[in-house]
Coordinates of C-alpha atoms in Angstrom, one line a residue:
M221 CA -50.3 -145.8 193.1
N222 CA -48.2 -146.3 190.1
W223 CA -48.6 -142.8 188.2
K224 CA -46.7 -143.7 185.4
S225 CA -48.8 -146.2 184.3
I226 CA -51.9 -144.6 185.2
S227 CA -50.4 -141.3 182.7
K228 CA -50.1 -144.2 180.1
L229 CA -53.6 -145.6 180.1
V230 CA -55.1 -142.5 180.3
G231 CA -53.2 -140.8 177.3
I232 CA -54.8 -144.2 175.7
I233 CA -57.8 -142.9 176.7
V234 CA -57.4 -139.3 175.6
L235 CA -56.2 -140.3 172.3
T236 CA -58.8 -143.1 171.7
A237 CA -61.3 -140.3 172.5
V238 CA -60.1 -137.2 169.9
V239 CA -59.5 -139.8 167.2
S240 CA -62.9 -141.3 167.5
I241 CA -64.1 -137.6 167.1
L242 CA -62.1 -136.6 164.6
F243 CA -63.5 -140.3 162.8
F244 CA -67.4 -139.7 163.7
S245 CA -67.4 -135.6 164.1
P246 CA -71.5 -134.8 163.2
N247 CA -69.7 -130.9 161.8
L248 CA -68.1 -132.7 159.0
K249 CA -70.0 -133.1 155.4
P250 CA -72.5 -135.9 155.0
V251 CA -71.3 -139.2 154.4
Y252 CA -73.1 -142.0 151.8
N253 CA -76.8 -141.1 153.2
K254 CA -78.4 -137.5 153.2
D255 CA -80.1 -138.8 156.3
I256 CA -76.9 -139.3 157.8
T257 CA -74.6 -136.6 158.8
W258 CA -71.8 -138.1 160.7
M259 CA -68.6 -141.4 160.0
P260 CA -66.8 -139.1 158.2
L261 CA -64.2 -141.7 158.1
V262 CA -66.8 -144.0 155.9
K263 CA -67.5 -141.5 153.7
M264 CA -63.5 -142.0 152.4
I265 CA -64.9 -145.7 151.6
N266 CA -66.7 -146.8 148.5
L267 CA -70.0 -148.0 148.3
G268 CA -71.1 -150.6 146.3
L269 CA -74.3 -150.7 143.8
D270 CA -76.5 -152.1 147.3
L271 CA -75.7 -149.2 149.5
E272 CA -75.4 -146.5 147.3
G273 CA -77.4 -147.1 143.7
G274 CA -76.1 -146.1 140.3
V275 CA -76.6 -146.9 137.1
H276 CA -77.2 -150.5 134.9
V277 CA -76.6 -150.5 131.3
V278 CA -77.3 -154.1 129.1
L279 CA -74.7 -154.2 125.5
Q280 CA -76.1 -155.9 122.5
A281 CA -73.4 -157.1 120.3
E282 CA -74.4 -156.8 116.3
D283 CA -73.1 -158.9 113.9
T284 CA -71.4 -156.9 111.3
P285 CA -69.6 -158.3 107.7
E286 CA -66.0 -156.4 109.1
S287 CA -66.8 -157.2 112.8
P288 CA -68.7 -160.5 113.5
V289 CA -70.0 -161.5 117.2
T290 CA -67.9 -164.1 118.5
D291 CA -66.8 -164.6 121.9
D292 CA -63.1 -162.4 121.8
A293 CA -65.2 -159.4 120.1
I294 CA -67.8 -159.2 123.5
K295 CA -64.4 -160.0 125.6
R296 CA -62.0 -157.0 123.1
V297 CA -65.5 -154.6 124.7
M298 CA -65.6 -155.6 127.7
A299 CA -61.5 -154.6 128.6
V300 CA -62.6 -151.1 126.6
I301 CA -65.0 -150.4 128.7
N302 CA -63.5 -151.9 132.0
N303 CA -60.7 -149.2 130.6
R304 CA -62.7 -146.5 130.3
V305 CA -64.5 -147.2 133.7
N306 CA -61.7 -147.4 135.5
A307 CA -60.0 -144.2 134.1
T308 CA -63.1 -141.9 135.8
G309 CA -62.2 -143.5 139.1
V310 CA -65.7 -145.7 139.3
A311 CA -64.5 -148.3 141.8
E312 CA -65.4 -152.0 141.5
P313 CA -67.5 -151.9 138.7
I314 CA -69.5 -154.5 137.5
I315 CA -68.9 -155.9 133.7
Q316 CA -69.9 -159.2 133.0
Q317 CA -71.2 -161.4 130.1
Q318 CA -74.8 -162.6 129.4
G319 CA -74.9 -165.1 127.1
K320 CA -73.0 -164.8 124.0
D321 CA -74.0 -161.4 122.8
R322 CA -74.5 -159.4 126.0
I323 CA -73.0 -157.7 128.5
I324 CA -74.2 -155.6 131.3
V325 CA -72.3 -153.0 133.1
E326 CA -72.9 -151.8 136.7
L327 CA -71.2 -148.7 138.4
A328 CA -72.2 -146.9 141.3
G329 CA -72.3 -143.9 142.6
I330 CA -73.3 -142.3 138.6
E331 CA -76.2 -140.9 138.5
D332 CA -76.9 -140.0 134.9
P333 CA -77.4 -143.2 132.8
D334 CA -77.3 -141.3 129.5
E335 CA -73.6 -139.4 130.2
A336 CA -72.7 -142.8 131.3
V337 CA -73.6 -144.3 128.2
N338 CA -71.7 -141.9 126.0
N339 CA -68.6 -142.3 127.6
M340 CA -68.3 -146.1 127.7
I341 CA -69.6 -146.8 124.1
K342 CA -68.1 -145.0 121.9
V343 CA -65.9 -146.9 119.4
A344 CA -62.1 -147.0 120.8
H345 CA -59.6 -145.2 118.9
L346 CA -55.9 -146.4 118.6
E347 CA -53.3 -144.8 117.2
F348 CA -49.8 -144.9 116.5
K349 CA -47.7 -141.5 117.3
T350 CA -43.8 -140.6 116.7
E351 CA -42.0 -138.6 118.9
D352 CA -42.9 -135.6 117.7
G353 CA -46.9 -136.3 118.0
R354 CA -47.7 -137.3 114.7
T355 CA -50.4 -140.4 114.6
V356 CA -48.7 -141.9 111.5
I357 CA -51.1 -145.4 111.9
T358 CA -54.8 -145.9 113.2
G359 CA -56.3 -149.2 115.1
A360 CA -58.0 -149.3 111.5
D361 CA -54.7 -150.6 110.1
L362 CA -54.0 -153.3 112.9
K363 CA -55.0 -156.8 112.0
D364 CA -54.7 -158.3 115.1
A365 CA -52.5 -158.5 118.4
V366 CA -51.5 -161.6 120.1
E367 CA -49.2 -162.5 123.6
A368 CA -46.7 -164.9 123.2
T369 CA -43.4 -165.7 124.9
L370 CA -40.3 -165.9 123.4
P371 CA -38.7 -170.0 122.5
G372 CA -35.6 -170.4 125.1
T373 CA -36.2 -167.5 127.5
N374 CA -39.9 -167.9 128.6
E375 CA -39.6 -163.5 128.1
A376 CA -43.8 -162.2 127.2
Q377 CA -44.4 -160.1 124.1
V378 CA -47.0 -159.2 122.6
N379 CA -46.7 -159.4 118.3
L380 CA -48.4 -157.5 116.4
T381 CA -49.6 -157.9 113.0
F382 CA -50.8 -155.1 110.5
T383 CA -53.0 -154.9 107.2
D384 CA -51.3 -154.7 103.9
A385 CA -51.3 -151.2 104.3
G386 CA -50.5 -151.0 107.7
A387 CA -47.6 -152.8 107.0
K388 CA -46.6 -150.5 103.9
K389 CA -47.0 -147.4 106.1
F390 CA -45.5 -149.3 109.5
A391 CA -42.6 -150.3 106.9
Q392 CA -41.9 -146.6 106.2
I393 CA -42.6 -145.2 110.0
T394 CA -39.9 -147.8 111.1
A395 CA -37.3 -146.9 108.4
A396 CA -37.3 -143.6 109.0
N397 CA -37.5 -143.8 113.0
V398 CA -34.7 -146.5 114.2
N399 CA -33.9 -146.4 117.8
R400 CA -36.6 -143.8 118.2
H401 CA -40.0 -144.5 120.6
L402 CA -43.6 -145.1 118.5
G403 CA -46.6 -143.8 121.1
I404 CA -49.5 -146.1 121.1
Y405 CA -52.3 -144.6 122.2
L406 CA -56.0 -145.8 123.3
D407 CA -58.7 -143.0 123.5
G408 CA -55.7 -140.2 123.6
Q409 CA -54.1 -142.3 126.3
L410 CA -50.8 -143.7 126.0
L411 CA -50.9 -147.7 126.4
Q412 CA -47.7 -148.5 125.7
N413 CA -44.2 -146.8 124.1
P414 CA -41.7 -149.1 122.6
R415 CA -39.0 -148.4 121.0
I416 CA -38.3 -149.3 117.0
N417 CA -34.5 -150.7 117.0
E418 CA -35.0 -151.8 113.4
P419 CA -36.5 -151.3 110.1
I420 CA -39.8 -153.8 110.6
P421 CA -40.8 -154.3 106.5
N422 CA -43.2 -156.9 106.9
G423 CA -46.0 -156.0 109.0
Q424 CA -45.3 -158.3 111.8
A425 CA -43.6 -156.5 114.9
Q426 CA -43.5 -157.5 118.5
I427 CA -43.4 -155.5 122.1
T428 CA -41.3 -156.8 124.7
G429 CA -40.4 -155.9 128.5
Y430 CA -43.5 -157.8 130.0
S431 CA -43.2 -158.4 133.4
S432 CA -45.6 -162.1 133.1
L433 CA -47.8 -163.5 129.9
E434 CA -50.4 -162.2 131.7
E435 CA -49.2 -158.6 132.0
A436 CA -49.0 -159.1 128.1
H437 CA -52.2 -160.5 127.4
N438 CA -54.2 -157.4 128.8
I439 CA -52.2 -154.9 126.5
A440 CA -52.9 -157.6 123.6
I441 CA -56.8 -157.2 124.5
L442 CA -56.6 -153.2 124.6
L443 CA -55.1 -153.3 121.0
R444 CA -57.7 -155.5 119.3
S445 CA -60.1 -153.4 121.5
G446 CA -58.4 -150.7 119.4
A447 CA -58.3 -152.3 116.3
L448 CA -61.9 -153.9 115.6
P449 CA -64.5 -152.6 118.3
V450 CA -67.3 -154.8 118.0
K451 CA -70.7 -153.0 116.9
V452 CA -72.8 -152.4 120.5
D453 CA -76.1 -151.4 120.9
V454 CA -77.7 -150.1 124.0
I455 CA -81.0 -152.0 124.8
E456 CA -81.5 -151.0 128.4
K457 CA -80.4 -148.3 130.8
R458 CA -81.6 -147.1 133.7
S459 CA -80.8 -145.5 137.4
V460 CA -81.2 -147.6 139.9
G461 CA -81.1 -147.1 143.7
P462 CA -79.6 -148.5 147.0
M463 CA -82.3 -151.4 146.2
L464 CA -80.7 -153.5 148.8
G465 CA -78.8 -150.7 150.9
A466 CA -81.8 -148.3 151.6
D467 CA -83.6 -149.9 154.0
S468 CA -81.1 -152.6 154.9
L469 CA -78.2 -149.8 155.7
A470 CA -80.9 -148.3 158.2
K471 CA -81.6 -151.5 159.9
S472 CA -77.6 -152.7 159.6
L473 CA -76.7 -149.3 161.5
K474 CA -79.7 -150.1 164.0
A475 CA -78.4 -153.4 165.0
A476 CA -75.0 -152.7 164.5
I477 CA -75.7 -149.8 167.7
V478 CA -77.9 -151.8 169.7
G479 CA -75.4 -155.2 169.1
I480 CA -72.2 -153.1 170.3
A481 CA -74.3 -151.2 173.2
A482 CA -75.2 -155.0 174.5
I483 CA -71.9 -156.2 173.9
F484 CA -70.1 -153.2 175.8
I485 CA -72.6 -153.4 179.0
F486 CA -72.1 -157.4 179.4
M487 CA -68.1 -157.5 178.9
A488 CA -68.1 -154.2 181.5
A489 CA -70.8 -156.2 183.4
Y490 CA -69.9 -159.7 183.4
Y491 CA -66.2 -159.2 183.1
R492 CA -65.3 -156.1 184.7
V493 CA -62.3 -154.3 184.6
P494 CA -61.1 -156.0 181.6
G495 CA -64.7 -156.0 180.4
L496 CA -63.7 -152.3 180.0
I497 CA -60.3 -152.5 178.5
A498 CA -61.8 -154.9 175.7
N499 CA -64.4 -151.8 175.0
L500 CA -61.4 -149.6 175.1
A501 CA -59.7 -152.2 172.9
L502 CA -63.0 -152.9 170.1
I503 CA -63.2 -148.9 169.7
I504 CA -59.7 -148.6 168.6
Y505 CA -59.9 -152.1 166.3
T506 CA -63.2 -150.3 164.4
L507 CA -61.2 -147.3 164.0
I508 CA -58.1 -149.4 162.5
V509 CA -60.0 -151.3 160.5
L510 CA -62.4 -148.2 158.7
A511 CA -58.6 -146.5 158.4
V512 CA -57.6 -149.6 156.6
F513 CA -60.5 -149.7 154.2
A514 CA -60.0 -145.7 153.6
A515 CA -56.6 -146.4 152.8
L516 CA -57.2 -149.8 150.9
N517 CA -60.0 -147.5 148.9
V518 CA -62.2 -150.8 149.6
T519 CA -66.4 -150.7 148.5
M520 CA -68.1 -151.7 150.8
T521 CA -71.3 -154.0 149.8
L522 CA -73.7 -155.3 152.4
P523 CA -71.5 -158.3 152.2
G524 CA -68.8 -156.3 153.3
I525 CA -70.2 -155.2 156.4
A526 CA -71.4 -159.1 157.2
G527 CA -67.5 -159.6 156.7
F528 CA -67.0 -156.5 159.2
L529 CA -69.3 -156.8 161.7
L530 CA -67.8 -160.8 161.4
S531 CA -64.9 -160.0 162.8
L532 CA -65.8 -157.7 165.4
G533 CA -67.7 -160.8 167.0
M534 CA -64.1 -162.8 166.8
A535 CA -62.6 -159.9 168.3
V536 CA -65.0 -159.9 171.3
D537 CA -64.2 -164.0 171.2
A538 CA -60.4 -163.3 171.4
N539 CA -61.0 -161.0 174.3
I540 CA -63.6 -163.7 176.1
I541 CA -61.3 -167.0 175.7
I542 CA -57.9 -165.3 177.6
F543 CA -60.6 -163.0 179.7
E544 CA -61.8 -166.9 181.4
R545 CA -58.0 -168.1 181.2
I546 CA -57.0 -164.8 183.5
K547 CA -59.7 -166.3 185.3
E548 CA -58.4 -169.8 186.1
E549 CA -55.1 -168.6 186.7
L550 CA -56.4 -166.0 189.3
R551 CA -58.5 -168.7 191.0
N552 CA -55.5 -171.2 191.2
G553 CA -54.0 -168.7 193.5
K554 CA -51.3 -166.6 190.9
S555 CA -51.3 -163.0 191.6
L556 CA -52.6 -160.5 189.5
R557 CA -49.3 -160.0 186.8
A558 CA -48.8 -163.5 187.0
G559 CA -52.4 -164.5 186.3
I560 CA -52.3 -161.9 183.4
D561 CA -49.8 -163.3 181.4
A562 CA -50.3 -166.8 181.9
G563 CA -53.8 -166.3 180.7
F564 CA -52.3 -164.6 177.6
K565 CA -49.8 -167.3 176.9
R566 CA -52.4 -169.8 177.7
A567 CA -55.2 -168.1 175.1
F568 CA -52.5 -166.8 172.5
V569 CA -52.5 -170.5 170.5
T570 CA -56.4 -171.1 170.8
I571 CA -56.9 -167.7 169.2
V572 CA -53.8 -167.9 166.5
D573 CA -55.5 -171.2 165.4
S574 CA -58.9 -169.6 165.2
N575 CA -58.0 -166.7 163.0
V576 CA -55.7 -168.5 161.1
T577 CA -58.3 -171.0 159.8
T578 CA -60.7 -168.3 159.1
L579 CA -57.8 -166.5 157.3
L580 CA -57.6 -169.4 155.1
T581 CA -61.2 -169.5 154.2
A582 CA -61.6 -165.3 153.3
A583 CA -58.6 -166.1 150.9
V584 CA -59.6 -169.0 149.2
L585 CA -63.5 -166.5 148.6
F586 CA -61.2 -163.9 147.4
F587 CA -59.1 -166.1 145.1
L588 CA -62.2 -167.6 143.7
S589 CA -65.0 -165.8 143.9
T590 CA -65.9 -162.3 142.3
G591 CA -67.7 -158.8 143.2
P592 CA -69.3 -158.6 146.4
I593 CA -68.2 -161.8 147.7
K594 CA -63.9 -160.9 147.4
G595 CA -65.4 -157.7 149.3
F596 CA -66.7 -159.8 152.0
A597 CA -63.4 -161.7 152.2
V598 CA -61.5 -158.6 152.3
T599 CA -62.9 -156.7 155.2
L600 CA -63.0 -160.2 157.2
S601 CA -59.1 -160.7 156.2
V602 CA -58.6 -157.2 157.8
G603 CA -61.0 -157.4 160.7
I604 CA -59.0 -160.5 161.8
L605 CA -55.5 -158.8 161.3
A606 CA -56.6 -155.8 163.1
S607 CA -58.5 -158.3 166.1
M608 CA -55.7 -160.4 166.7
F609 CA -53.6 -157.1 167.0
T610 CA -56.0 -155.7 169.5
A611 CA -56.9 -158.3 171.2
V612 CA -53.3 -160.5 171.4
T613 CA -51.4 -157.0 172.1
L614 CA -53.5 -153.6 172.6
T615 CA -55.5 -156.0 175.6
R616 CA -52.6 -157.4 177.0
Y617 CA -50.6 -153.9 177.2
M618 CA -53.6 -152.3 178.7
L619 CA -54.1 -154.6 181.4
Q620 CA -50.5 -154.6 182.3
L621 CA -50.8 -151.4 183.0
T622 CA -53.8 -151.3 184.9
A623 CA -52.5 -154.3 187.0
G624 CA -49.1 -152.3 187.3
S625 CA -51.1 -149.2 188.1
K626 CA -52.4 -150.2 191.5
L627 CA -55.6 -148.6 190.5
A628 CA -57.5 -152.1 190.7
T629 CA -55.9 -154.8 192.4
N630 CA -58.5 -156.8 194.0
T631 CA -58.6 -160.0 192.0
K632 CA -62.2 -160.2 191.9
L633 CA -62.7 -157.0 189.9
Y634 CA -61.1 -158.8 187.5
G635 CA -63.8 -161.8 187.4
A636 CA -62.4 -164.3 189.5

């Protein structure tokens, strides 16, 4: 017996058990469903509207003489709402245009539709403040804000145009505050803090220092939103339950438990020692994936759960490919250590090829899709990367420890 290898194996098992207890302790607070009082790690993962429910609001933009409804006006309203929702910490809100003059807003985890509407719909307030905190210009004085690039240098900037009245105020302010900062606040939050380099008498100003034209574009939208908010009415607001999640989540959890138990039994019965090690590696894989989800602040939806389960299946496939290669090597007469090394070496290319092609597919989905499909791509990618680590690195290390410990030296215990 090699007690050093045995102690390392026992250490991995004990550490996995301790972390699992901490992650799934029933004594911690309830998670996303009042009927489920376990999986505290999942509590740290945001749930989407289909799993948790929330608020559904439909806004109707109205024409006014001062601000007619245009496509640009709708985008400004959406930018303001998105800015407000992000400030409240709501994860991955759904804010989308419906037709030419309607906006749909769906917020997961919000229970009071009236409070959500009041916080979202109030008119954005844009202020320009001097360093002593005085409001010297408001959004009503700003006529337009447009992103552009400087000819020759391609440096991104935002060009501001003030109204006639605003231009007079701006000329006085810039003349009196050269080399000082002029804070731009949207709803009381500092949006920009540019420095005045010289007096600007013509009502045309430029803000520079952006890393990209996209960043300048986003700032320009927010500035225009504060200057010319289009009038909107709420035509529908209601709370929505976890319509997809209530039944689907319970069924999915039950199916996942049954499926995982079946996988564990099959792996242990068919592959024996490697199967038991694969089961331990799958537990570690699950802990890693859930921890990464929590760290990345992933919003979990049903498609996201599907991505996780799909990656779990791929992790099992990777182990099966490895173990079949090991069985072939052992049947060809190689020693246990040589068979394990050769089996992993032969399976490595196949596993990498399979996972890389799936990762490419997930990357395409992430960059070309939106909403839950993007979440599916994220969970699938995280799961694949974790499965490659556990299958190629962790499983191999534990199998080598087992072989080196002399606990199981008969090749039949490895399925040969």
